[in-house]
């Protein structure tokens, strides 16, 4: 799995015995000595942070499931009971809810890092695609989980999202009923959502295993995107990157703890403290913040089916990105024009998130008779989102003149004084 020659030597007889039968210690040791590029910056710490987030979600989720009741008459109260009566429930429930937000925060950092440094390009296409699959399943898991507390947003969010499936031509209605287990969000829906919400994190964990396997097979990318050529271009993962990852993790946990202990409800919606009521639609149905850009894309067109297709398309383009970006240069550090288009892309992603949180008819600004509605802004942002992947990246790779890249990672870190030994490969 490690993709580099093993240096592990079993010392004791028991170690040797185990190594010949199941080289599990060897695997761990090889993981720790994995040669990582010596110039990795803090953007490369999010993979480790994400691993911790996944473990936190699974552990806190399992304990919550011991007290949660997936029944429409008891679900809402069981969550309130967890928060009030279950030992440490006051911390456990927000740990899971805030944890979901922190997980998405980290995954977005991780993804934007990959986009900026071109980590999706050859030979890491499959690593990137597995990442996209993880992201997709993370979204499904978060959506299913949000239904469980059975608050107003849970119920109406589930009603809106499952309603999309009804827009599929010919089979839509059947598909929607099959998903819901009836004609509306009801007890059968809550039960199946709970079952799937419990299952999917383990699918994610399995995919993370594949993700890291693929990573160790092809090796890590790095901020200059130049492939390591000699031994001096790399450092052993431990202690150099374990310590860097640990530091980043502590900073991340401080931010996590701040939200957990001081603002546990700030990332959620107040309406979810009202029990689900099928007869009372909330004034505004808004998804969690991490879905807002996609929600804005969905609402950017007046046609429901087209909106859904655009929203699905927004994720599909990520899967095919390695074949859309025609530039051979990985890191945007050496792509003077692409860098700016990337920054504009970032701004539009934030604008999409803002549009998703607002009522489309509201104005971003209004000067006399002229103004910009959130609806119009979401259309402009959606156009840029797709244009970035489908037009800008394919064309720019062909016409842009990249800057000269350093000869090697060692030279870029240590400058011209660096003594670079002869190539090891
Ligand atoms: C549970 C979620 C995830 C976990 C635990 C995870 C874990 C990791 C780890 C440990 C690394 C190596 C360290 C690092 O580069 O930060 C990594 C690298 C990578 N991940 Fe993920 N990942 C997750 C989700 C994603 C997603 C959603 C994507 C993209 C859609 C993605 C794309 C990548 C890529 C392209 C790399 C290679 C980076 C490079 O070498 O430059 N990952 N991931």
Short mmCIF file of C-alpha atoms and ligand atoms in Angstrom, two decimals:
data_model
loop_
_atom_site.label_atom_id
_atom_site.label_comp_id
_atom_site.label_asym_id
_atom_site.label_seq_id
_atom_site.Cartn_x
_atom_site.Cartn_y
_atom_site.Cartn_z
CA UNK A 1 0.00 0.00 0.00
CA UNK A 2 2.86 2.37 0.79
CA UNK A 3 4.28 2.59 -2.77
CA UNK A 4 7.90 2.91 -1.54
CA UNK A 5 10.49 0.26 -0.66
CA UNK A 6 9.99 -0.94 2.90
CA UNK A 7 12.72 -0.18 5.44
CA UNK A 8 11.01 -1.99 8.31
CA UNK A 9 13.11 -4.67 10.08
CA UNK A 10 11.22 -6.77 12.65
CA UNK A 11 13.32 -6.91 15.86
CA UNK A 12 11.63 -9.52 18.04
CA UNK A 13 10.64 -13.11 17.26
CA UNK A 14 6.93 -12.33 17.73
CA UNK A 15 7.22 -9.38 15.33
CA UNK A 16 8.91 -11.61 12.74
CA UNK A 17 6.26 -14.27 13.20
CA UNK A 18 3.48 -11.72 12.64
CA UNK A 19 5.30 -10.02 9.75
CA UNK A 20 5.51 -13.28 7.81
CA UNK A 21 1.80 -13.91 8.24
CA UNK A 22 0.15 -10.48 8.33
CA UNK A 23 2.56 -7.56 7.71
CA UNK A 24 0.35 -5.10 9.52
CA UNK A 25 3.17 -3.53 11.58
CA UNK A 26 5.20 -3.16 8.38
CA UNK A 27 2.27 -1.35 6.80
CA UNK A 28 2.06 1.09 9.71
CA UNK A 29 5.83 1.59 9.75
CA UNK A 30 5.93 2.21 5.98
CA UNK A 31 3.09 4.68 6.36
CA UNK A 32 5.12 6.59 8.93
CA UNK A 33 8.26 6.71 6.81
CA UNK A 34 6.42 7.57 3.60
CA UNK A 35 8.62 10.00 1.62
CA UNK A 36 6.65 13.25 1.42
CA UNK A 37 7.76 16.31 -0.59
CA UNK A 38 9.82 18.57 1.69
CA UNK A 39 7.92 21.73 0.73
CA UNK A 40 4.37 20.84 1.83
CA UNK A 41 2.62 23.83 3.41
CA UNK A 42 -0.30 23.97 5.86
CA UNK A 43 -2.84 23.41 3.08
CA UNK A 44 -1.62 19.81 3.15
CA UNK A 45 -2.74 19.32 6.74
CA UNK A 46 -6.45 19.15 5.95
CA UNK A 47 -6.36 15.46 4.96
CA UNK A 48 -5.35 14.56 8.53
CA UNK A 49 -7.90 17.00 9.95
CA UNK A 50 -10.60 15.38 7.80
CA UNK A 51 -9.66 11.95 9.08
CA UNK A 52 -10.16 13.18 12.63
CA UNK A 53 -13.49 14.82 11.65
CA UNK A 54 -14.74 11.53 10.20
CA UNK A 55 -13.74 9.61 13.31
CA UNK A 56 -15.42 12.22 15.55
CA UNK A 57 -18.64 12.04 13.53
CA UNK A 58 -18.73 8.25 13.62
CA UNK A 59 -17.98 7.97 17.34
CA UNK A 60 -20.35 10.74 18.48
CA UNK A 61 -23.00 9.40 16.06
CA UNK A 62 -22.84 5.89 17.47
CA UNK A 63 -23.35 7.18 21.02
CA UNK A 64 -26.19 9.47 19.89
CA UNK A 65 -27.87 6.53 18.14
CA UNK A 66 -28.00 4.70 21.48
CA UNK A 67 -30.40 7.37 22.76
CA UNK A 68 -32.13 8.63 19.63
CA UNK A 69 -35.58 7.26 18.69
CA UNK A 70 -36.31 7.16 14.91
CA UNK A 71 -40.05 7.57 15.23
CA UNK A 72 -41.99 10.68 14.20
CA UNK A 73 -43.75 10.86 17.57
CA UNK A 74 -40.56 10.65 19.60
CA UNK A 75 -37.62 11.79 17.46
CA UNK A 76 -37.81 15.50 18.32
CA UNK A 77 -38.21 14.85 22.04
CA UNK A 78 -35.51 12.20 22.09
CA UNK A 79 -33.01 14.78 20.79
CA UNK A 80 -34.09 17.27 23.45
CA UNK A 81 -33.79 14.51 26.05
CA UNK A 82 -30.26 13.73 24.87
CA UNK A 83 -29.34 17.39 25.34
CA UNK A 84 -30.89 17.65 28.80
CA UNK A 85 -30.82 14.23 30.49
CA UNK A 86 -28.18 12.01 28.91
CA UNK A 87 -24.75 12.33 30.64
CA UNK A 88 -22.66 14.69 28.48
CA UNK A 89 -25.51 14.80 25.97
CA UNK A 90 -25.36 18.64 26.15
CA UNK A 91 -21.93 18.32 24.51
CA UNK A 92 -22.43 15.20 22.43
CA UNK A 93 -25.33 16.44 20.31
CA UNK A 94 -23.70 19.78 19.36
CA UNK A 95 -20.40 17.94 18.87
CA UNK A 96 -22.08 15.94 16.11
CA UNK A 97 -24.01 18.91 14.65
CA UNK A 98 -21.14 21.44 14.81
CA UNK A 99 -18.83 18.58 13.77
CA UNK A 100 -20.72 18.26 10.49
CA UNK A 101 -20.10 21.94 9.74
CA UNK A 102 -16.42 21.67 10.67
CA UNK A 103 -16.13 18.58 8.48
CA UNK A 104 -17.49 20.52 5.49
CA UNK A 105 -15.31 23.53 6.29
CA UNK A 106 -12.25 21.26 6.20
CA UNK A 107 -13.39 19.44 3.05
CA UNK A 108 -13.86 22.73 1.19
CA UNK A 109 -10.36 23.86 2.22
CA UNK A 110 -9.03 20.48 1.08
CA UNK A 111 -10.83 20.71 -2.27
CA UNK A 112 -9.86 24.33 -2.99
CA UNK A 113 -6.27 23.40 -2.17
CA UNK A 114 -6.46 20.59 -4.74
CA UNK A 115 -7.97 22.99 -7.29
CA UNK A 116 -5.28 25.65 -6.77
CA UNK A 117 -2.30 23.31 -6.79
CA UNK A 118 -3.66 21.10 -9.59
CA UNK A 119 -3.65 17.96 -7.42
CA UNK A 120 -6.36 16.47 -9.67
CA UNK A 121 -4.01 16.23 -12.65
CA UNK A 122 -2.18 13.11 -13.82
CA UNK A 123 -1.29 10.83 -12.15
CA UNK A 124 -3.78 11.75 -9.40
CA UNK A 125 -7.03 11.63 -11.40
CA UNK A 126 -8.41 8.60 -9.58
CA UNK A 127 -7.38 9.99 -6.20
CA UNK A 128 -9.39 13.11 -7.07
CA UNK A 129 -12.39 11.11 -8.33
CA UNK A 130 -12.48 9.05 -5.14
CA UNK A 131 -12.41 12.39 -3.29
CA UNK A 132 -15.39 13.60 -5.33
CA UNK A 133 -17.25 10.39 -4.46
CA UNK A 134 -16.48 10.97 -0.79
CA UNK A 135 -17.81 14.52 -1.10
CA UNK A 136 -21.01 13.30 -2.77
CA UNK A 137 -21.64 10.73 -0.05
CA UNK A 138 -20.80 13.30 2.61
CA UNK A 139 -23.55 15.52 1.20
CA UNK A 140 -26.03 12.63 1.16
CA UNK A 141 -25.11 11.73 4.75
CA UNK A 142 -25.47 15.31 5.97
CA UNK A 143 -28.84 15.69 4.26
CA UNK A 144 -30.15 12.43 5.76
CA UNK A 145 -28.83 13.35 9.20
CA UNK A 146 -30.47 16.77 9.14
CA UNK A 147 -33.88 15.07 8.88
CA UNK A 148 -33.38 13.08 12.09
CA UNK A 149 -34.00 15.78 14.77
CA UNK A 150 -37.45 16.14 13.20
CA UNK A 151 -37.60 19.92 13.49
CA UNK A 152 -39.36 22.19 11.01
CA UNK A 153 -36.27 22.57 8.80
CA UNK A 154 -35.64 18.82 8.96
CA UNK A 155 -39.12 18.07 7.71
CA UNK A 156 -39.40 20.79 5.09
CA UNK A 157 -35.83 20.36 3.87
CA UNK A 158 -36.51 16.66 3.32
CA UNK A 159 -39.82 17.50 1.61
CA UNK A 160 -38.13 19.95 -0.79
CA UNK A 161 -35.16 17.74 -1.64
CA UNK A 162 -37.13 14.53 -2.14
CA UNK A 163 -39.52 16.64 -4.24
CA UNK A 164 -36.71 17.12 -6.77
CA UNK A 165 -36.84 13.46 -7.61
CA UNK A 166 -40.47 13.93 -8.59
CA UNK A 167 -39.29 16.18 -11.43
CA UNK A 168 -37.48 13.32 -13.19
CA UNK A 169 -39.44 12.62 -16.41
CA UNK A 170 -41.61 9.45 -16.53
CA UNK A 171 -40.36 7.72 -13.36
CA UNK A 172 -40.22 10.78 -11.07
CA UNK A 173 -43.34 10.15 -9.03
CA UNK A 174 -42.56 6.45 -8.50
CA UNK A 175 -38.99 7.29 -7.58
CA UNK A 176 -40.11 9.88 -5.05
CA UNK A 177 -42.60 7.51 -3.42
CA UNK A 178 -39.99 4.77 -3.28
CA UNK A 179 -37.57 7.13 -1.56
CA UNK A 180 -40.12 8.40 0.92
CA UNK A 181 -41.77 5.05 1.60
CA UNK A 182 -45.12 6.76 1.00
CA UNK A 183 -46.64 9.88 -0.47
CA UNK A 184 -45.04 12.37 1.92
CA UNK A 185 -42.20 12.58 4.43
CA UNK A 186 -43.42 10.30 7.21
CA UNK A 187 -42.36 7.63 9.69
CA UNK A 188 -41.11 5.26 6.97
CA UNK A 189 -38.98 8.11 5.59
CA UNK A 190 -37.47 8.85 8.99
CA UNK A 191 -36.66 5.16 9.52
CA UNK A 192 -34.90 4.66 6.21
CA UNK A 193 -33.08 7.97 6.51
CA UNK A 194 -31.81 6.90 9.92
CA UNK A 195 -30.67 3.50 8.60
CA UNK A 196 -28.83 5.10 5.68
CA UNK A 197 -27.39 7.90 7.79
CA UNK A 198 -25.85 5.23 10.04
CA UNK A 199 -24.51 3.24 7.08
CA UNK A 200 -22.98 5.89 4.81
CA UNK A 201 -20.17 7.11 7.11
CA UNK A 202 -18.72 3.60 6.96
CA UNK A 203 -18.85 3.73 3.17
CA UNK A 204 -16.98 7.05 3.43
CA UNK A 205 -14.41 5.42 5.74
CA UNK A 206 -13.86 2.65 3.18
CA UNK A 207 -13.47 5.23 0.41
CA UNK A 208 -10.98 7.17 2.54
CA UNK A 209 -8.96 3.94 2.74
CA UNK A 210 -8.91 3.81 -1.09
CA UNK A 211 -8.18 7.55 -1.25
CA UNK A 212 -5.10 7.22 0.95
CA UNK A 213 -4.03 4.06 -0.85
CA UNK A 214 -4.17 5.89 -4.19
CA UNK A 215 -2.27 8.79 -2.60
CA UNK A 216 0.50 6.51 -1.38
CA UNK A 217 0.69 4.83 -4.75
CA UNK A 218 1.18 8.00 -6.82
CA UNK A 219 2.77 10.16 -4.11
CA UNK A 220 1.77 13.58 -2.88
CA UNK A 221 1.63 16.65 -5.03
CA UNK A 222 3.24 19.79 -3.55
CA UNK A 223 2.97 23.59 -3.76
CA UNK A 224 5.22 23.88 -6.83
CA UNK A 225 3.73 20.83 -8.53
CA UNK A 226 7.19 19.55 -9.53
CA UNK A 227 7.54 15.78 -9.06
CA UNK A 228 10.21 14.78 -6.49
CA UNK A 229 13.23 13.43 -8.34
CA UNK A 230 15.85 12.78 -5.69
CA UNK A 231 15.84 11.59 -2.10
CA UNK A 232 16.62 15.13 -0.93
CA UNK A 233 13.30 16.32 -2.40
CA UNK A 234 11.40 14.37 0.24
CA UNK A 235 11.21 13.98 4.02
CA UNK A 236 9.95 11.09 6.07
CA UNK A 237 6.27 11.60 6.97
CA UNK A 238 7.18 11.10 10.63
CA UNK A 239 8.30 13.22 12.46
CA UNK A 240 8.27 16.10 9.94
CA UNK A 241 4.64 15.99 8.89
CA UNK A 242 3.14 14.31 11.94
CA UNK A 243 4.25 17.36 13.94
CA UNK A 244 2.99 19.81 11.31
CA UNK A 245 -0.35 17.98 11.10
CA UNK A 246 -0.61 17.91 14.90
CA UNK A 247 -0.08 21.68 15.14
CA UNK A 248 -2.71 22.38 12.48
CA UNK A 249 -5.06 19.97 14.21
CA UNK A 250 -4.75 21.84 17.51
CA UNK A 251 -5.55 25.16 15.81
CA UNK A 252 -8.52 23.54 14.05
CA UNK A 253 -9.74 22.03 17.33
CA UNK A 254 -9.57 25.44 19.01
CA UNK A 255 -11.92 26.86 16.36
CA UNK A 256 -14.10 23.76 16.67
CA UNK A 257 -14.20 24.15 20.47
CA UNK A 258 -15.10 27.83 20.15
CA UNK A 259 -18.20 27.00 18.11
CA UNK A 260 -19.02 23.94 20.22
CA UNK A 261 -18.90 25.69 23.58
CA UNK A 262 -19.80 29.29 22.76
CA UNK A 263 -21.92 29.26 19.59
CA UNK A 264 -23.34 25.74 19.25
CA UNK A 265 -26.50 26.92 17.47
CA UNK A 266 -25.00 29.60 15.29
CA UNK A 267 -24.44 27.31 12.31
CA UNK A 268 -27.92 25.78 12.40
CA UNK A 269 -31.40 27.24 11.84
CA UNK A 270 -33.57 28.42 14.75
CA UNK A 271 -36.68 26.82 13.16
CA UNK A 272 -35.26 23.40 13.89
CA UNK A 273 -36.11 24.00 17.56
CA UNK A 274 -39.77 23.81 16.50
CA UNK A 275 -41.11 20.28 16.08
CA UNK A 276 -41.93 19.23 12.50
CA UNK A 277 -45.41 20.29 11.46
CA UNK A 278 -46.73 19.13 8.09
CA UNK A 279 -49.44 21.81 8.20
CA UNK A 280 -47.17 24.79 8.69
CA UNK A 281 -44.57 25.69 6.07
CA UNK A 282 -41.71 27.87 7.42
CA UNK A 283 -41.38 31.35 5.90
CA UNK A 284 -38.00 30.47 4.32
CA UNK A 285 -36.75 26.96 3.74
CA UNK A 286 -32.97 27.13 3.66
CA UNK A 287 -30.48 24.28 3.74
CA UNK A 288 -27.38 24.18 5.93
CA UNK A 289 -24.63 26.63 4.93
CA UNK A 290 -22.53 24.00 3.18
CA UNK A 291 -25.29 23.34 0.63
CA UNK A 292 -26.09 26.99 -0.08
CA UNK A 293 -24.01 27.40 -3.31
CA UNK A 294 -25.76 24.38 -4.85
CA UNK A 295 -29.13 25.63 -3.65
CA UNK A 296 -28.43 28.94 -5.41
CA UNK A 297 -27.55 27.11 -8.64
CA UNK A 298 -30.79 25.13 -8.34
CA UNK A 299 -32.82 28.32 -8.05
CA UNK A 300 -30.90 30.21 -10.73
CA UNK A 301 -33.27 29.04 -13.46
CA UNK A 302 -37.09 29.23 -13.45
CA UNK A 303 -37.48 25.58 -14.54
CA UNK A 304 -37.40 22.90 -11.80
CA UNK A 305 -35.93 20.10 -13.93
CA UNK A 306 -33.31 22.37 -15.48
CA UNK A 307 -32.39 23.62 -12.01
CA UNK A 308 -31.89 20.06 -10.81
CA UNK A 309 -29.82 19.20 -13.87
CA UNK A 310 -27.64 22.26 -13.28
CA UNK A 311 -27.18 21.33 -9.64
CA UNK A 312 -26.17 17.78 -10.56
CA UNK A 313 -23.99 19.20 -13.37
CA UNK A 314 -22.18 21.39 -10.83
CA UNK A 315 -20.92 18.21 -9.17
CA UNK A 316 -20.42 16.19 -12.36
CA UNK A 317 -17.95 18.79 -13.69
CA UNK A 318 -15.80 18.13 -10.65
CA UNK A 319 -15.57 14.44 -11.57
CA UNK A 320 -14.39 15.18 -15.12
CA UNK A 321 -12.15 18.11 -14.19
CA UNK A 322 -8.86 16.21 -14.74
CA UNK A 323 -9.80 15.99 -18.43
CA UNK A 324 -11.13 19.54 -18.72
CA UNK A 325 -8.03 21.38 -17.53
CA UNK A 326 -5.66 21.20 -20.49
CA UNK A 327 -2.63 22.77 -18.77
CA UNK A 328 0.32 20.50 -18.05
CA UNK A 329 1.47 22.82 -15.24
CA UNK A 330 -0.04 21.74 -11.94
CA UNK A 331 0.45 24.60 -9.51
CA UNK A 332 -1.30 27.93 -10.14
CA UNK A 333 1.82 29.57 -8.69
CA UNK A 334 3.25 29.24 -12.18
CA UNK A 335 0.08 30.08 -14.06
CA UNK A 336 -0.11 33.88 -13.93
CA UNK A 337 -3.47 34.16 -15.71
CA UNK A 338 -5.21 31.04 -14.40
CA UNK A 339 -4.45 32.21 -10.85
CA UNK A 340 -6.71 35.25 -11.32
CA UNK A 341 -9.51 33.23 -12.86
CA UNK A 342 -9.23 30.89 -9.88
CA UNK A 343 -9.53 33.79 -7.43
CA UNK A 344 -12.62 35.06 -9.27
CA UNK A 345 -13.99 31.50 -9.11
CA UNK A 346 -13.53 31.54 -5.34
CA UNK A 347 -15.39 34.86 -5.07
CA UNK A 348 -18.29 33.51 -7.15
CA UNK A 349 -18.49 30.40 -4.95
CA UNK A 350 -18.95 32.67 -1.94
CA UNK A 351 -21.48 34.78 -3.84
CA UNK A 352 -23.42 31.62 -4.70
CA UNK A 353 -23.47 30.73 -1.01
CA UNK A 354 -24.77 34.22 -0.19
CA UNK A 355 -27.48 33.97 -2.89
CA UNK A 356 -28.54 30.57 -1.53
CA UNK A 357 -29.19 32.11 1.89
CA UNK A 358 -31.25 35.04 0.57
CA UNK A 359 -34.70 35.36 -0.95
CA UNK A 360 -34.16 35.57 -4.75
CA UNK A 361 -36.34 38.70 -5.16
CA UNK A 362 -34.37 40.71 -2.59
CA UNK A 363 -31.86 43.23 -3.85
CA UNK A 364 -28.11 42.99 -3.39
CA UNK A 365 -28.13 46.74 -4.01
CA UNK A 366 -30.60 49.21 -5.46
CA UNK A 367 -29.89 52.68 -6.81
CA UNK A 368 -33.09 54.35 -7.94
CA UNK A 369 -34.67 52.11 -10.56
CA UNK A 370 -31.61 49.99 -11.18
CA UNK A 371 -30.56 47.23 -8.89
CA UNK A 372 -29.23 43.71 -8.71
CA UNK A 373 -31.46 41.00 -7.31
CA UNK A 374 -30.06 37.87 -5.69
CA UNK A 375 -31.77 35.94 -8.46
CA UNK A 376 -29.73 37.77 -11.12
CA UNK A 377 -26.54 37.48 -9.07
CA UNK A 378 -27.06 33.73 -8.71
CA UNK A 379 -27.45 33.49 -12.50
CA UNK A 380 -24.22 35.41 -13.12
CA UNK A 381 -22.37 33.31 -10.54
CA UNK A 382 -23.75 30.06 -11.98
CA UNK A 383 -22.57 31.06 -15.46
CA UNK A 384 -19.08 31.76 -14.13
CA UNK A 385 -19.03 28.51 -12.14
CA UNK A 386 -19.65 26.45 -15.27
CA UNK A 387 -17.59 28.67 -17.56
CA UNK A 388 -14.58 28.23 -15.27
CA UNK A 389 -14.61 24.46 -15.70
CA UNK A 390 -15.99 24.09 -19.21
CA UNK A 391 -14.47 27.06 -21.06
CA UNK A 392 -11.76 28.88 -19.10
CA UNK A 393 -9.66 25.91 -17.90
CA UNK A 394 -9.74 24.01 -21.23
CA UNK A 395 -8.79 27.09 -23.30
CA UNK A 396 -6.38 28.71 -20.86
CA UNK A 397 -4.21 25.60 -20.73
CA UNK A 398 -3.61 25.96 -24.46
CA UNK A 399 -2.94 29.70 -24.64
CA UNK A 400 -1.38 30.65 -21.29
CA UNK A 401 2.41 30.99 -21.04
CA UNK A 402 3.40 29.50 -17.68
CA UNK A 403 6.26 30.90 -15.59
CA UNK A 404 9.54 29.00 -15.36
CA UNK A 405 9.32 26.35 -12.65
CA UNK A 406 12.19 25.47 -10.28
CA UNK A 407 14.26 22.51 -11.40
CA UNK A 408 13.59 20.58 -8.24
CA UNK A 409 11.84 20.83 -4.89
CA UNK A 410 15.20 21.02 -3.10
CA UNK A 411 16.31 23.96 -5.26
CA UNK A 412 13.03 25.78 -4.66
CA UNK A 413 13.35 25.32 -0.88
CA UNK A 414 17.09 25.83 -0.37
CA UNK A 415 17.87 28.10 -3.33
CA UNK A 416 20.81 27.82 -5.72
CA UNK A 417 23.19 26.82 -2.86
CA UNK A 418 21.39 23.50 -2.55
CA UNK A 419 23.49 20.43 -3.09
CA UNK A 420 21.29 18.09 -5.10
CA UNK A 421 22.52 14.49 -5.19
CA UNK A 422 22.18 12.51 -8.40
CA UNK A 423 18.71 11.27 -9.27
CA UNK A 424 17.71 8.21 -7.27
CA UNK A 425 15.37 6.93 -9.97
C1 LIG B 1 -13.50 12.30 4.50
C2 LIG B 1 -12.97 13.07 3.59
C3 LIG B 1 -11.53 13.04 3.18
C4 LIG B 1 -10.44 12.56 3.84
C5 LIG B 1 -10.38 11.94 5.23
C6 LIG B 1 -9.29 12.80 3.00
C7 LIG B 1 -8.01 12.45 3.32
C8 LIG B 1 -6.89 12.83 2.61
C9 LIG B 1 -5.52 12.73 3.07
C10 LIG B 1 -5.10 12.18 4.43
C11 LIG B 1 -4.73 13.23 2.11
C12 LIG B 1 -3.21 13.45 2.20
C13 LIG B 1 -2.92 14.70 2.98
C14 LIG B 1 -3.37 15.96 2.30
O1 LIG B 1 -3.05 16.13 1.12
O2 LIG B 1 -4.05 16.78 2.93
C15 LIG B 1 -5.57 13.61 0.99
C16 LIG B 1 -5.13 14.09 -0.22
C17 LIG B 1 -5.94 14.42 -1.28
N1 LIG B 1 -7.32 14.51 -1.27
FE1 LIG B 1 -8.49 13.94 0.26
N2 LIG B 1 -9.70 13.39 1.83
C18 LIG B 1 -11.06 13.57 1.90
C19 LIG B 1 -11.87 14.16 0.95
C20 LIG B 1 -11.44 14.62 -0.27
C21 LIG B 1 -12.27 15.23 -1.26
C22 LIG B 1 -13.74 15.51 -1.09
C23 LIG B 1 -11.47 15.52 -2.34
C24 LIG B 1 -11.83 16.13 -3.65
C25 LIG B 1 -12.99 16.19 -4.18
C26 LIG B 1 -10.14 15.07 -2.03
C27 LIG B 1 -9.05 15.17 -2.87
C28 LIG B 1 -7.73 14.92 -2.50
C29 LIG B 1 -6.59 15.07 -3.37
C30 LIG B 1 -6.61 15.50 -4.84
C31 LIG B 1 -5.47 14.77 -2.60
C32 LIG B 1 -4.01 14.78 -3.06
C33 LIG B 1 -3.43 16.07 -2.60
C34 LIG B 1 -2.01 16.28 -3.01
O3 LIG B 1 -1.19 15.40 -2.89
O4 LIG B 1 -1.79 17.39 -3.47
N3 LIG B 1 -10.15 14.54 -0.76
N4 LIG B 1 -6.89 13.35 1.33
#
